[in-house]
């Protein structure tokens, strides 16, 4: 049975950070909004039960098998990484202010300029708009570039995102997979 954090551990994780999974020149740097408190407790990205990130990566061909969150470092050898717009863990993304998201976007742009991924894939239309102050063209390639890095928007893989059931989520992630080869 998977580890289940206590209420006390979850409460203590508010404001904590989770390290990026990153190295220079990745094919894709996946970018979440911010870590959940669950993620901050276990220290693995997209670890909360019900999050569809890992199953979607597998279903769309990014990984050769279904990775567990604790295998996140294996993404690097495949040319993929993980970061967040805002580093601090919250109970819900709604706990972040517009200013915090805007500052996070500025810090993210600096990180992208430093690490130079081929594509920055933001996981959510609203986070793209909040972080970069730009209107989103919808899911897919955006007009915005950061240095030589293309910016792509993907649906948020949260289990709360009812607009994208698992099959549709895999389809749109597969479009990015085909783009980066």
GROMACS .gro file of C-alpha atoms in nm:
model
  181
    1UNK     CA    1   0.000   0.000   0.000
    2UNK     CA    2   0.124   0.349  -0.087
    3UNK     CA    3   0.243   0.586   0.182
    4UNK     CA    4  -0.032   0.812   0.312
    5UNK     CA    5   0.081   1.136   0.478
    6UNK     CA    6  -0.087   1.239   0.801
    7UNK     CA    7  -0.293   1.558   0.833
    8UNK     CA    8  -0.011   1.701   1.041
    9UNK     CA    9   0.249   1.624   0.772
   10UNK     CA   10   0.029   1.781   0.505
   11UNK     CA   11  -0.029   2.094   0.714
   12UNK     CA   12   0.345   2.126   0.784
   13UNK     CA   13   0.422   2.101   0.409
   14UNK     CA   14   0.250   2.430   0.320
   15UNK     CA   15   0.520   2.659   0.181
   16UNK     CA   16   0.778   2.383   0.135
   17UNK     CA   17   0.948   2.330  -0.201
   18UNK     CA   18   1.023   2.029  -0.419
   19UNK     CA   19   1.344   2.018  -0.627
   20UNK     CA   20   1.320   2.049  -1.004
   21UNK     CA   21   1.401   1.753  -1.226
   22UNK     CA   22   1.615   1.945  -1.473
   23UNK     CA   23   1.934   1.947  -1.676
   24UNK     CA   24   2.045   2.159  -1.974
   25UNK     CA   25   1.910   2.105  -2.325
   26UNK     CA   26   1.606   1.888  -2.252
   27UNK     CA   27   1.356   1.811  -2.526
   28UNK     CA   28   1.065   1.910  -2.299
   29UNK     CA   29   1.054   2.081  -1.961
   30UNK     CA   30   0.709   2.011  -1.817
   31UNK     CA   31   0.593   2.292  -1.592
   32UNK     CA   32   0.321   2.258  -1.331
   33UNK     CA   33   0.155   2.544  -1.145
   34UNK     CA   34   0.307   2.463  -0.806
   35UNK     CA   35   0.356   2.155  -0.587
   36UNK     CA   36   0.069   2.021  -0.382
   37UNK     CA   37   0.130   1.970  -0.011
   38UNK     CA   38   0.113   1.595  -0.079
   39UNK     CA   39   0.397   1.632  -0.331
   40UNK     CA   40   0.595   1.839  -0.081
   41UNK     CA   41   0.562   1.566   0.183
   42UNK     CA   42   0.672   1.281  -0.043
   43UNK     CA   43   0.918   1.502  -0.243
   44UNK     CA   44   0.815   1.367  -0.583
   45UNK     CA   45   0.639   1.573  -0.849
   46UNK     CA   46   0.281   1.492  -0.945
   47UNK     CA   47   0.266   1.230  -0.668
   48UNK     CA   48  -0.083   1.303  -0.539
   49UNK     CA   49  -0.316   1.009  -0.598
   50UNK     CA   50  -0.558   1.100  -0.875
   51UNK     CA   51  -0.307   1.314  -1.063
   52UNK     CA   52  -0.289   1.184  -1.418
   53UNK     CA   53   0.056   1.318  -1.515
   54UNK     CA   54   0.246   0.987  -1.501
   55UNK     CA   55  -0.026   0.775  -1.672
   56UNK     CA   56  -0.059   1.044  -1.940
   57UNK     CA   57   0.316   1.051  -2.010
   58UNK     CA   58   0.304   0.677  -2.065
   59UNK     CA   59  -0.018   0.677  -2.270
   60UNK     CA   60   0.118   0.952  -2.497
   61UNK     CA   61   0.456   0.786  -2.558
   62UNK     CA   62   0.684   1.006  -2.349
   63UNK     CA   63   0.785   0.711  -2.129
   64UNK     CA   64   0.834   0.346  -2.231
   65UNK     CA   65   0.632   0.228  -1.930
   66UNK     CA   66   0.426   0.377  -1.649
   67UNK     CA   67   0.672   0.552  -1.419
   68UNK     CA   68   0.600   0.597  -1.051
   69UNK     CA   69   0.654   0.948  -0.914
   70UNK     CA   70   0.961   0.826  -0.722
   71UNK     CA   71   1.118   0.737  -1.059
   72UNK     CA   72   1.101   1.099  -1.176
   73UNK     CA   73   1.480   1.127  -1.223
   74UNK     CA   74   1.457   0.867  -1.501
   75UNK     CA   75   1.286   1.131  -1.716
   76UNK     CA   76   1.619   1.310  -1.758
   77UNK     CA   77   1.771   1.023  -1.957
   78UNK     CA   78   1.472   1.045  -2.193
   79UNK     CA   79   1.522   1.419  -2.244
   80UNK     CA   80   1.239   1.540  -2.021
   81UNK     CA   81   1.224   1.735  -1.696
   82UNK     CA   82   0.985   1.892  -1.445
   83UNK     CA   83   0.959   2.234  -1.284
   84UNK     CA   84   0.683   2.462  -1.152
   85UNK     CA   85   0.584   2.823  -1.205
   86UNK     CA   86   0.572   2.878  -0.827
   87UNK     CA   87   0.801   2.675  -0.603
   88UNK     CA   88   0.600   2.677  -0.281
   89UNK     CA   89   0.352   2.405  -0.198
   90UNK     CA   90  -0.010   2.494  -0.131
   91UNK     CA   91  -0.328   2.304  -0.055
   92UNK     CA   92  -0.476   2.437  -0.382
   93UNK     CA   93  -0.343   2.639  -0.676
   94UNK     CA   94  -0.612   2.896  -0.595
   95UNK     CA   95  -0.402   2.983  -0.287
   96UNK     CA   96  -0.151   3.158  -0.516
   97UNK     CA   97  -0.187   3.530  -0.585
   98UNK     CA   98  -0.178   3.682  -0.933
   99UNK     CA   99   0.141   3.863  -0.836
  100UNK     CA  100   0.302   3.539  -0.719
  101UNK     CA  101   0.218   3.372  -1.050
  102UNK     CA  102   0.355   3.670  -1.245
  103UNK     CA  103   0.680   3.665  -1.042
  104UNK     CA  104   0.695   3.289  -1.093
  105UNK     CA  105   0.666   3.343  -1.468
  106UNK     CA  106   0.962   3.582  -1.458
  107UNK     CA  107   1.171   3.332  -1.260
  108UNK     CA  108   1.063   3.053  -1.495
  109UNK     CA  109   1.174   3.256  -1.797
  110UNK     CA  110   1.519   3.297  -1.639
  111UNK     CA  111   1.536   2.922  -1.570
  112UNK     CA  112   1.443   2.847  -1.931
  113UNK     CA  113   1.709   3.086  -2.060
  114UNK     CA  114   1.964   2.911  -1.839
  115UNK     CA  115   1.870   2.549  -1.919
  116UNK     CA  116   1.756   2.594  -2.283
  117UNK     CA  117   1.496   2.318  -2.325
  118UNK     CA  118   1.360   2.275  -2.678
  119UNK     CA  119   1.004   2.315  -2.544
  120UNK     CA  120   0.857   2.452  -2.221
  121UNK     CA  121   0.524   2.274  -2.171
  122UNK     CA  122   0.300   2.463  -1.930
  123UNK     CA  123   0.036   2.238  -1.777
  124UNK     CA  124  -0.269   2.460  -1.786
  125UNK     CA  125  -0.412   2.744  -1.994
  126UNK     CA  126  -0.483   2.966  -1.695
  127UNK     CA  127  -0.129   2.931  -1.556
  128UNK     CA  128   0.017   3.029  -1.893
  129UNK     CA  129  -0.195   3.344  -1.898
  130UNK     CA  130  -0.121   3.430  -1.534
  131UNK     CA  131   0.254   3.365  -1.555
  132UNK     CA  132   0.321   3.539  -1.884
  133UNK     CA  133   0.034   3.788  -1.914
  134UNK     CA  134  -0.045   3.661  -2.263
  135UNK     CA  135  -0.367   3.535  -2.414
  136UNK     CA  136  -0.347   3.162  -2.476
  137UNK     CA  137  -0.422   3.028  -2.825
  138UNK     CA  138  -0.561   2.715  -2.661
  139UNK     CA  139  -0.384   2.386  -2.611
  140UNK     CA  140  -0.073   2.352  -2.828
  141UNK     CA  141   0.211   2.566  -2.957
  142UNK     CA  142   0.200   2.932  -2.853
  143UNK     CA  143   0.344   3.243  -3.020
  144UNK     CA  144   0.563   3.313  -2.716
  145UNK     CA  145   0.924   3.201  -2.727
  146UNK     CA  146   1.174   3.231  -2.441
  147UNK     CA  147   1.513   3.262  -2.606
  148UNK     CA  148   1.521   2.964  -2.842
  149UNK     CA  149   1.262   2.769  -2.641
  150UNK     CA  150   0.915   2.713  -2.787
  151UNK     CA  151   0.627   2.746  -2.541
  152UNK     CA  152   0.351   2.486  -2.554
  153UNK     CA  153   0.036   2.464  -2.341
  154UNK     CA  154  -0.103   2.130  -2.232
  155UNK     CA  155  -0.410   2.059  -2.018
  156UNK     CA  156  -0.351   2.033  -1.647
  157UNK     CA  157  -0.330   1.659  -1.560
  158UNK     CA  158  -0.509   1.705  -1.228
  159UNK     CA  159  -0.787   1.457  -1.170
  160UNK     CA  160  -1.006   1.764  -1.111
  161UNK     CA  161  -0.977   1.866  -1.479
  162UNK     CA  162  -1.302   1.717  -1.610
  163UNK     CA  163  -1.264   1.890  -1.949
  164UNK     CA  164  -0.996   1.638  -2.046
  165UNK     CA  165  -1.074   1.274  -1.970
  166UNK     CA  166  -0.771   1.039  -1.983
  167UNK     CA  167  -0.802   0.943  -2.351
  168UNK     CA  168  -0.827   1.308  -2.466
  169UNK     CA  169  -0.546   1.409  -2.231
  170UNK     CA  170  -0.318   1.147  -2.390
  171UNK     CA  171  -0.415   1.265  -2.740
  172UNK     CA  172  -0.308   1.625  -2.681
  173UNK     CA  173   0.013   1.522  -2.500
  174UNK     CA  174   0.085   1.291  -2.796
  175UNK     CA  175   0.078   1.597  -3.026
  176UNK     CA  176   0.367   1.746  -2.830
  177UNK     CA  177   0.547   1.410  -2.832
  178UNK     CA  178   0.525   1.402  -3.212
  179UNK     CA  179   0.646   1.763  -3.233
  180UNK     CA  180   0.968   1.698  -3.039
  181UNK     CA  181   1.034   1.364  -3.208
   0.00000   0.00000   0.00000
